[in-house]
């Protein structure tokens, strides 16, 4: 392992892998290799992004001695086995969300990282975006007063192909794990761990959830109302309501966006506008590189135990709506 800036390897060649690679390169991070299930796919990705090496298997990628950290960008059911493969090879891992398919798998990754003295981080990129930094400052300084509610919506018009990733149970399809993870994680970020979980869902013909509504209750008396759907486009905004003020986050709340802080009389007391380069995925890369440099400390914005616990909340939601994966 190197002692200078970590060198990245990309595990997977889909759209999210391409987006992350572009932001890594734009932000000056070293990306040296990609791994795919076939040499042809890896070679195409490497050529498209100017990477010096491509590997025709994930095993070859994690065995590359020049790689320090692996970005896991495969479909949901492969997150845990791919992350564990990289950790076993002594590589740090940044694992796409949802972190895993369930809490048991998430704990396996956490245990393996701890045993190996390595960093594992969920790629919930929203947590490190500049607008979220400012939002946390506003909450911490008491501007909003006592927090009463979080309302967040994530709905997209996705590929209707029954054999596509979004509708395929074998690929962890459905709205909840792919889209609903964003409002659920957002509620965790603002209000912490829920004490009660309620949910209502409508399935697709393939058996995954088409549309799911979630109500989270908290010991403080606060509530979170969250919705997600995969066959209709929503505004994807969010609101945090406190006794002294509220925050209105514009679309898309989990990507670089703008927001307003509004007092009870409707007066805007602060406006925030995001101005960043790229898509914004580079901030999570900076976060894991800081953790690596610090020798494996937990990130205050998303500690690994919280990623494990969030998967537990998703497990409970799936129990409530009867969504079962093999």
mmCIF file of C-alpha atoms in Angstrom, residues 76-244:
data_model
loop_
_atom_site.group_PDB
_atom_site.id
_atom_site.type_symbol
_atom_site.label_atom_id
_atom_site.label_comp_id
_atom_site.label_asym_id
_atom_site.label_seq_id
_atom_site.Cartn_x
_atom_site.Cartn_y
_atom_site.Cartn_z
ATOM 1 C CA UNK A 76 -26.914 -4.332 -5.363
ATOM 2 C CA UNK A 77 -26.618 -8.101 -4.713
ATOM 3 C CA UNK A 78 -22.925 -8.019 -5.636
ATOM 4 C CA UNK A 79 -21.968 -5.183 -3.277
ATOM 5 C CA UNK A 80 -21.227 -7.418 -0.291
ATOM 6 C CA UNK A 81 -19.288 -10.179 -2.106
ATOM 7 C CA UNK A 82 -17.318 -7.643 -4.142
ATOM 8 C CA UNK A 83 -16.483 -5.508 -1.090
ATOM 9 C CA UNK A 84 -15.446 -8.575 0.893
ATOM 10 C CA UNK A 85 -13.264 -9.705 -2.025
ATOM 11 C CA UNK A 86 -11.466 -6.343 -2.034
ATOM 12 C CA UNK A 87 -11.095 -6.221 1.745
ATOM 13 C CA UNK A 88 -9.638 -9.748 1.756
ATOM 14 C CA UNK A 89 -7.041 -8.481 -0.719
ATOM 15 C CA UNK A 90 -6.101 -5.629 1.641
ATOM 16 C CA UNK A 91 -7.907 -2.849 -0.236
ATOM 17 C CA UNK A 92 -10.026 -0.082 1.259
ATOM 18 C CA UNK A 93 -13.550 0.055 -0.201
ATOM 19 C CA UNK A 94 -16.074 2.710 -1.149
ATOM 20 C CA UNK A 95 -19.293 0.767 -1.710
ATOM 21 C CA UNK A 96 -22.203 2.105 -3.741
ATOM 22 C CA UNK A 97 -25.517 2.538 -2.039
ATOM 23 C CA UNK A 98 -27.492 0.702 -0.937
ATOM 24 C CA UNK A 99 -24.463 -0.472 1.003
ATOM 25 C CA UNK A 100 -25.666 -4.090 0.809
ATOM 26 C CA UNK A 101 -28.902 -6.048 0.387
ATOM 27 C CA UNK A 102 -29.492 -6.350 4.136
ATOM 28 C CA UNK A 103 -28.060 -5.581 7.565
ATOM 29 C CA UNK A 104 -26.388 -8.980 7.919
ATOM 30 C CA UNK A 105 -24.262 -8.359 4.824
ATOM 31 C CA UNK A 106 -23.469 -4.821 5.968
ATOM 32 C CA UNK A 107 -22.182 -6.137 9.286
ATOM 33 C CA UNK A 108 -20.004 -8.660 7.452
ATOM 34 C CA UNK A 109 -18.306 -5.795 5.602
ATOM 35 C CA UNK A 110 -17.870 -3.815 8.812
ATOM 36 C CA UNK A 111 -16.352 -6.823 10.574
ATOM 37 C CA UNK A 112 -13.987 -7.565 7.691
ATOM 38 C CA UNK A 113 -12.814 -3.948 7.509
ATOM 39 C CA UNK A 114 -12.158 -3.832 11.242
ATOM 40 C CA UNK A 115 -10.317 -7.158 11.196
ATOM 41 C CA UNK A 116 -8.099 -6.002 8.348
ATOM 42 C CA UNK A 117 -7.463 -2.488 9.647
ATOM 43 C CA UNK A 118 -9.080 -1.115 6.491
ATOM 44 C CA UNK A 119 -11.598 1.604 5.666
ATOM 45 C CA UNK A 120 -15.050 0.710 4.362
ATOM 46 C CA UNK A 121 -17.392 3.570 3.507
ATOM 47 C CA UNK A 122 -20.858 3.702 1.974
ATOM 48 C CA UNK A 123 -20.950 5.818 -1.178
ATOM 49 C CA UNK A 124 -23.931 7.867 -0.010
ATOM 50 C CA UNK A 125 -22.433 10.877 -1.779
ATOM 51 C CA UNK A 126 -25.106 13.267 -0.488
ATOM 52 C CA UNK A 127 -23.629 13.259 3.017
ATOM 53 C CA UNK A 128 -20.490 15.148 1.925
ATOM 54 C CA UNK A 129 -21.990 17.663 -0.500
ATOM 55 C CA UNK A 130 -21.411 21.336 0.410
ATOM 56 C CA UNK A 131 -25.119 22.117 0.782
ATOM 57 C CA UNK A 132 -25.414 19.318 3.322
ATOM 58 C CA UNK A 133 -22.472 20.722 5.265
ATOM 59 C CA UNK A 134 -24.274 24.053 5.512
ATOM 60 C CA UNK A 135 -27.543 22.337 6.390
ATOM 61 C CA UNK A 136 -25.902 20.524 9.296
ATOM 62 C CA UNK A 137 -24.492 23.830 10.556
ATOM 63 C CA UNK A 138 -27.974 25.367 10.485
ATOM 64 C CA UNK A 139 -29.440 22.454 12.418
ATOM 65 C CA UNK A 140 -26.591 22.428 14.947
ATOM 66 C CA UNK A 141 -26.737 26.153 15.677
ATOM 67 C CA UNK A 142 -30.420 25.936 16.595
ATOM 68 C CA UNK A 143 -31.795 28.100 13.783
ATOM 69 C CA UNK A 144 -34.648 25.649 13.206
ATOM 70 C CA UNK A 145 -35.500 25.214 16.873
ATOM 71 C CA UNK A 146 -36.811 21.787 17.830
ATOM 72 C CA UNK A 147 -37.078 19.513 14.807
ATOM 73 C CA UNK A 148 -40.620 18.316 14.151
ATOM 74 C CA UNK A 149 -40.658 16.634 10.739
ATOM 75 C CA UNK A 150 -38.781 15.604 7.628
ATOM 76 C CA UNK A 151 -40.595 15.162 4.318
ATOM 77 C CA UNK A 152 -38.621 13.744 1.391
ATOM 78 C CA UNK A 153 -39.589 12.318 -1.976
ATOM 79 C CA UNK A 154 -37.599 10.401 -4.603
ATOM 80 C CA UNK A 155 -39.482 9.266 -7.684
ATOM 81 C CA UNK A 156 -38.139 8.578 -11.153
ATOM 82 C CA UNK A 157 -39.555 7.338 -14.436
ATOM 83 C CA UNK A 158 -37.199 4.393 -14.918
ATOM 84 C CA UNK A 159 -36.770 1.668 -17.537
ATOM 85 C CA UNK A 160 -40.062 -0.306 -17.762
ATOM 86 C CA UNK A 161 -38.358 -3.424 -19.140
ATOM 87 C CA UNK A 162 -39.309 -6.338 -16.807
ATOM 88 C CA UNK A 163 -35.862 -7.814 -17.435
ATOM 89 C CA UNK A 164 -34.119 -4.553 -16.550
ATOM 90 C CA UNK A 165 -32.259 -3.948 -13.316
ATOM 91 C CA UNK A 166 -34.957 -1.827 -11.687
ATOM 92 C CA UNK A 167 -37.663 -4.498 -11.977
ATOM 93 C CA UNK A 168 -35.590 -7.651 -11.569
ATOM 94 C CA UNK A 169 -35.790 -9.238 -8.084
ATOM 95 C CA UNK A 170 -32.543 -11.122 -8.762
ATOM 96 C CA UNK A 171 -30.763 -7.763 -9.088
ATOM 97 C CA UNK A 172 -32.300 -6.204 -5.992
ATOM 98 C CA UNK A 173 -34.827 -4.290 -8.068
ATOM 99 C CA UNK A 174 -37.606 -2.078 -6.799
ATOM 100 C CA UNK A 175 -37.964 1.521 -5.704
ATOM 101 C CA UNK A 176 -36.899 1.086 -2.091
ATOM 102 C CA UNK A 177 -33.279 -0.021 -2.326
ATOM 103 C CA UNK A 178 -32.396 2.008 -5.419
ATOM 104 C CA UNK A 179 -34.309 5.249 -4.866
ATOM 105 C CA UNK A 180 -35.822 5.077 -1.393
ATOM 106 C CA UNK A 181 -32.397 4.747 0.192
ATOM 107 C CA UNK A 182 -31.946 8.490 -0.385
ATOM 108 C CA UNK A 183 -34.904 9.782 1.663
ATOM 109 C CA UNK A 184 -34.340 7.091 4.312
ATOM 110 C CA UNK A 185 -30.681 8.049 4.699
ATOM 111 C CA UNK A 186 -31.650 11.738 4.683
ATOM 112 C CA UNK A 187 -34.088 11.189 7.557
ATOM 113 C CA UNK A 188 -31.378 9.314 9.465
ATOM 114 C CA UNK A 189 -28.976 12.200 8.823
ATOM 115 C CA UNK A 190 -31.376 14.827 10.165
ATOM 116 C CA UNK A 191 -33.278 12.977 12.909
ATOM 117 C CA UNK A 192 -31.117 9.963 13.741
ATOM 118 C CA UNK A 193 -32.308 6.436 14.418
ATOM 119 C CA UNK A 194 -36.079 5.928 14.269
ATOM 120 C CA UNK A 195 -37.930 4.180 17.077
ATOM 121 C CA UNK A 196 -40.873 3.147 14.911
ATOM 122 C CA UNK A 197 -41.176 2.156 11.239
ATOM 123 C CA UNK A 198 -44.405 1.987 9.243
ATOM 124 C CA UNK A 199 -44.708 1.394 5.502
ATOM 125 C CA UNK A 200 -47.204 0.867 2.687
ATOM 126 C CA UNK A 201 -46.303 -0.378 -0.780
ATOM 127 C CA UNK A 202 -47.633 -1.304 -4.220
ATOM 128 C CA UNK A 203 -45.775 -4.115 -6.042
ATOM 129 C CA UNK A 204 -44.842 -4.437 -9.684
ATOM 130 C CA UNK A 205 -45.788 -7.435 -11.807
ATOM 131 C CA UNK A 206 -42.291 -8.803 -11.131
ATOM 132 C CA UNK A 207 -42.810 -8.719 -7.375
ATOM 133 C CA UNK A 208 -40.578 -5.801 -6.360
ATOM 134 C CA UNK A 209 -41.972 -2.551 -4.945
ATOM 135 C CA UNK A 210 -43.238 -0.040 -7.475
ATOM 136 C CA UNK A 211 -44.143 2.611 -4.943
ATOM 137 C CA UNK A 212 -43.477 2.733 -1.214
ATOM 138 C CA UNK A 213 -44.449 5.240 1.467
ATOM 139 C CA UNK A 214 -42.630 5.218 4.797
ATOM 140 C CA UNK A 215 -43.410 6.839 8.129
ATOM 141 C CA UNK A 216 -40.636 6.941 10.718
ATOM 142 C CA UNK A 217 -41.265 7.851 14.340
ATOM 143 C CA UNK A 218 -38.681 9.127 16.839
ATOM 144 C CA UNK A 219 -38.419 9.200 20.618
ATOM 145 C CA UNK A 220 -38.371 13.010 20.424
ATOM 146 C CA UNK A 221 -41.859 12.983 18.903
ATOM 147 C CA UNK A 222 -40.545 13.973 15.467
ATOM 148 C CA UNK A 223 -41.717 12.153 12.353
ATOM 149 C CA UNK A 224 -40.426 11.556 8.843
ATOM 150 C CA UNK A 225 -42.743 11.037 5.866
ATOM 151 C CA UNK A 226 -40.863 9.515 2.946
ATOM 152 C CA UNK A 227 -42.035 8.328 -0.466
ATOM 153 C CA UNK A 228 -40.392 6.632 -3.424
ATOM 154 C CA UNK A 229 -41.577 5.283 -6.774
ATOM 155 C CA UNK A 230 -39.972 3.995 -9.961
ATOM 156 C CA UNK A 231 -42.564 4.562 -12.705
ATOM 157 C CA UNK A 232 -43.339 8.270 -12.321
ATOM 158 C CA UNK A 233 -41.149 11.353 -12.042
ATOM 159 C CA UNK A 234 -41.457 13.426 -8.874
ATOM 160 C CA UNK A 235 -40.028 16.788 -7.892
ATOM 161 C CA UNK A 236 -37.543 15.058 -5.538
ATOM 162 C CA UNK A 237 -37.571 17.903 -3.050
ATOM 163 C CA UNK A 238 -37.369 17.749 0.735
ATOM 164 C CA UNK A 239 -38.436 19.840 3.720
ATOM 165 C CA UNK A 240 -37.223 19.953 7.304
ATOM 166 C CA UNK A 241 -39.654 21.619 9.704
ATOM 167 C CA UNK A 242 -38.640 23.012 13.070
ATOM 168 C CA UNK A 243 -40.423 25.095 15.679
ATOM 169 C CA UNK A 244 -38.490 28.258 14.737
#
